[in-house]
Amino acid sequence: MALLKNGRLIQDRWTTVDNLTDALKPGGVLVPLELWLAERDTLRGKSAVGVILPNDADLDLLADDYDRIAAIVLTFPSMVDGRAFSQARLIRERFGFDGEIRARGPVIADQYLYLLRCGVDAVEVPDDTNVESWLRNARRFSAVYQPAADDRIPAYRRRHLVAASAIAS
Amino acid sequence: MYVYDELDRGLVNERVEEFRDQVSRRISGELTEEQFRPLRLMNGLYLQLHAYMLRVAVPYGVLSSTQMRKLARIARVYDRGYGHFTTRQNIQFNWPKLEETPDILAELAEVEMHAIQTSGNCIRNTTADQFAGAAADELEDPRIWCEIIRQWSTFHPEFTFLPRKFKIAVTGAVSDRAAIKVHDIGIVLVQGADGEVGFEIWAGGGLGRTPMIAKKIRDFLPAADLLSYLEAMLRVYNRFGRRDNKYKARIKILVHEIGADAYRDAVEAEWADIRDGALALPEQEISRIREAFTPPAFEVLDTASTAFEARKFEDRGFARWVASNVRRHKVAGYAIANISLKPAGGIPGDATAEQMDAVADYADRWSFGELRVAHEQNLVLPHVRQDDLYDLWLALGSVELDAPNIGTLGDIIACPGMDYCSLATARSIPIAQQISERFADLERLHDIGSVSLNISGCINACGHHHVGNIGILGVDKKGEEFYQVTLGGQADENASIGKIIGPGFASDAIVDAIETIIETYLSVRQDDESFIGTLNRLGQTPFKEALYGTA
Amino acid sequence: MALEIITANRLGDGLVIFLTADGWSARIDEAAVSESKDATAALLARAEADAGLVVGPYEITVEQQPDGSLHPVKYREALRTRGPSVRTDLGYQAA
């Protein structure tokens, strides 16, 4: 697997581990939520730890941890199970998390814009992924109708900003 | 009507190009069918029994004459010369080719139409009172709020892969013609303590396998909070709605399983966090959209037209059509004219390209170019001068659209059933045709009066059988089509789910059974009591006895 | 075992088609007939390999008439070979 991040396909430097011994080895590790919850005092000392969240996880469990975690992995069991879209927005907008949020699972290029808008900034993809297809989808729409975790201005504000600035100038 | 600005136009055109790209990636093999299916569904493209089917959105049931002519053209050029109006106020074409669908969508975009989110597990076309902006009993035009919801729900990044489809209905009137209590979310415009307009919010209604009447979630929601509250409602559903079983994935099951109070608490908690955020609509935007629905330039007319009254007196056929198809308008001298798509023996909701073109012309001539689609699968000219009704009626007769049967037993709601639908377990249309033929006699039809009869060809209930005064559900019984009858359903402000009367009927016995039910009603009704009135007074017993004997 | 054939819809226009000995046909009578579970599985595997041409292949049970023609047992499938019963001017039945 590779990682699609900031418009480029890069090598994934994080390792997914499932036990404390491996988690404490050097390098960035992604650990299951349960392991984090059981060992968080030990793991907090480590600089590069990411937590893998099931898509039905209670986000409050990490309420005190968001500023100590470097990455969060959101789980998509299938491309049509959209629970993690809500999780992503809440983690960004409610908990103010500013580390990497990555999507793991069989999501496709046509969902990239939605992922980005909800605050996901990295996607695990096969090595032979057609990056251009993903980027084309991310750029496809020239306007948005609703606010989300990105900084795009929804149409209902943009229309009047234009009008207001036209009057001002 | 709402008119697209550059942003709206850009988005719809970009959507066409996105779908063109997706279709070519499917054909080239880059996308598998499993990946492509949810994408095509979100553009209204199904694969049905015989071919693809394209469902085009008619936002809250409102069409201009220009748009109707475009639909006629699409029927003619890309399909087989007809279209089918649906219970979600949309239109379906039954024979489009996959390769041509992007071209159809491009043509629709030219007249500010699309097929966005007419299927898939996302927020579907928001429906409304088909008399919006014309109804005499209306507090405010619900289309203002429908358009605001349409925009917010379009390409919503968080709510495009919900547990199941999601349907919102809005009414601004006292009489509920939008069936809001059988929707995932139902919205009623109400007046607040200071006279300001806000919303009563209902949730968890629906038909299908487990029919339920919605629960009231909020008595009064300030208008400016509409989107933040909807977002909270959807977020709770997206996170906690069931995904383990598609038949238990609708919001009605969530509300039922955790209870309306727990659902409300979760929504209110979520809302508390976002209500003062970016979703608060700027007052200028509400005004901009309200302006789009400014009433047309009505003439100042007398309430009663002597010419109109004289015509009714002279022409019995016209008087009968007026009595059943014309409704009171909020402006003096005007009327709402319903166009029945239910000729006796016809296919409910179907219209030919020629009929669509004709109706577009009548809209231009007599209704400010405006048309509506009703969820009962009929069309509406919302703003007709009483003095023009006679000419309209004659014109409708020339294209076989003058059936005087709105609200009667002839006005049957029916899903496409097994004649078209790949999910159906039995046919619906032939049953509707036989019943409307059996009751084709107008004297008898009007003596029977107001009764709704709804037919679904499977348990998914697209024909709304649960909320018909008489409901018919087609099932497969050992390879034979079989029909279950329910009585007592209502879709209006007194919404209720019909109850099964007894064992079902074979396809050659169902029409007789309906006739028995109607004859029983006629024999026991008091004065001018309606069918549902008699049923509510006497219960099912007399009907049961007539159908199955007294044993 | 009852006789089985494989049907699907064509990707490009969605029309009903049937798997034959060497491809696909709109005519049911040209379908390759299976008389065993294994033969049906083999036909289905062949059909699924054509995912770039067809959508949703599945097996249906048919009866063979003395003249060799094939008739689906289920009414739904019979409808698919003809077209809507309420519009006999449309679908294969109209040809």
XYZ file of N, CA, C and O in Angstrom, chain B residues 47-50 418-427 476 479 481, chain C residues 7 9 16 58 60 72-83:
136
model
N -30.575 -0.332 -12.827
C -30.734 -1.392 -13.809
C -31.998 -2.145 -13.408
O -32.083 -2.687 -12.317
N -32.994 -2.111 -14.296
C -34.278 -2.723 -13.966
C -34.457 -4.044 -14.702
O -33.496 -4.597 -15.226
N -35.693 -4.484 -14.768
C -35.963 -5.798 -15.342
C -35.523 -5.893 -16.814
O -34.849 -6.839 -17.207
N -35.925 -4.916 -17.614
C -35.678 -5.003 -19.059
C -34.519 -4.154 -19.535
O -34.024 -4.359 -20.645
N -43.910 -5.510 -11.231
C -43.040 -6.456 -11.926
C -42.980 -6.234 -13.431
O -42.128 -6.819 -14.107
N -43.847 -5.387 -13.955
C -43.735 -5.087 -15.383
C -42.433 -4.369 -15.718
O -41.966 -4.441 -16.854
N -41.881 -3.655 -14.730
C -40.619 -2.940 -14.974
C -39.551 -3.194 -13.917
O -38.363 -3.121 -14.213
N -39.978 -3.393 -12.670
C -39.048 -3.284 -11.549
C -38.402 -4.624 -11.228
O -39.078 -5.645 -11.167
N -37.088 -4.601 -10.994
C -36.408 -5.867 -10.724
C -36.618 -6.342 -9.291
O -36.315 -7.479 -8.977
N -37.138 -5.493 -8.422
C -37.375 -5.920 -7.042
C -38.775 -6.482 -6.840
O -39.037 -7.179 -5.860
N -39.684 -6.166 -7.751
C -41.099 -6.484 -7.533
C -41.350 -7.982 -7.424
O -40.660 -8.788 -8.034
N -42.367 -8.319 -6.628
C -42.768 -9.715 -6.487
C -44.078 -9.994 -7.219
O -44.507 -11.135 -7.312
N -44.738 -8.941 -7.691
C -45.983 -9.104 -8.443
C -46.194 -7.853 -9.283
O -45.566 -6.828 -9.052
N -47.105 -7.945 -10.230
C -47.414 -6.770 -11.044
C -48.413 -5.869 -10.315
O -49.287 -6.349 -9.594
N -45.522 -12.794 -4.031
C -45.352 -14.021 -4.792
C -45.707 -15.183 -3.870
O -45.117 -15.338 -2.810
N -44.974 -18.924 -6.720
C -44.883 -18.656 -8.145
C -46.098 -17.951 -8.735
O -46.096 -17.608 -9.908
N -48.924 -14.696 -8.601
C -49.130 -13.348 -8.061
C -50.333 -13.380 -7.117
O -51.390 -13.920 -7.454
N -28.556 -15.766 -17.377
C -29.011 -14.507 -17.955
C -28.300 -13.346 -17.271
O -27.717 -13.506 -16.196
N -27.858 -8.589 -17.815
C -28.210 -7.433 -18.631
C -26.932 -6.928 -19.297
O -25.859 -6.945 -18.690
N -31.815 -7.373 -21.775
C -31.692 -8.738 -21.268
C -30.946 -9.613 -22.279
O -31.250 -9.583 -23.472
N -26.900 -14.325 -13.508
C -27.439 -15.303 -12.551
C -28.129 -16.410 -13.334
O -28.425 -16.245 -14.519
N -31.178 -19.128 -14.190
C -32.628 -19.292 -14.094
C -32.997 -20.686 -14.569
O -32.286 -21.305 -15.366
N -38.731 -19.851 -19.477
C -38.427 -19.720 -18.051
C -39.606 -20.216 -17.206
O -40.767 -20.045 -17.585
N -39.285 -20.810 -16.078
C -40.328 -21.320 -15.192
C -41.007 -20.160 -14.456
O -42.222 -20.128 -14.304
N -40.207 -19.194 -14.023
C -40.768 -18.082 -13.245
C -41.351 -17.013 -14.160
O -40.759 -16.663 -15.185
N -42.482 -16.452 -13.725
C -43.150 -15.426 -14.519
C -42.257 -14.209 -14.723
O -42.196 -13.628 -15.807
N -41.530 -13.830 -13.655
C -40.621 -12.681 -13.756
C -39.644 -12.860 -14.913
O -39.392 -11.934 -15.685
N -39.103 -14.053 -15.017
C -38.126 -14.308 -16.077
C -38.789 -14.369 -17.445
O -38.202 -13.976 -18.450
N -40.018 -14.870 -17.475
C -40.756 -14.872 -18.735
C -40.970 -13.431 -19.202
O -40.816 -13.114 -20.385
N -41.292 -12.546 -18.251
C -41.465 -11.128 -18.582
C -40.179 -10.555 -19.171
O -40.209 -9.761 -20.105
N -39.046 -10.950 -18.602
C -37.764 -10.425 -19.092
C -37.495 -10.849 -20.538
O -36.797 -10.158 -21.275
N -38.026 -11.987 -20.944
C -37.808 -12.412 -22.333
C -38.753 -11.691 -23.294
O -38.558 -11.747 -24.501
N -39.778 -11.038 -22.735
C -40.799 -10.408 -23.599
C -40.775 -8.887 -23.521
O -40.605 -8.194 -24.515
N -40.965 -8.372 -22.308
C -41.138 -6.935 -22.126
C -42.327 -6.727 -21.209
O -42.946 -7.703 -20.767
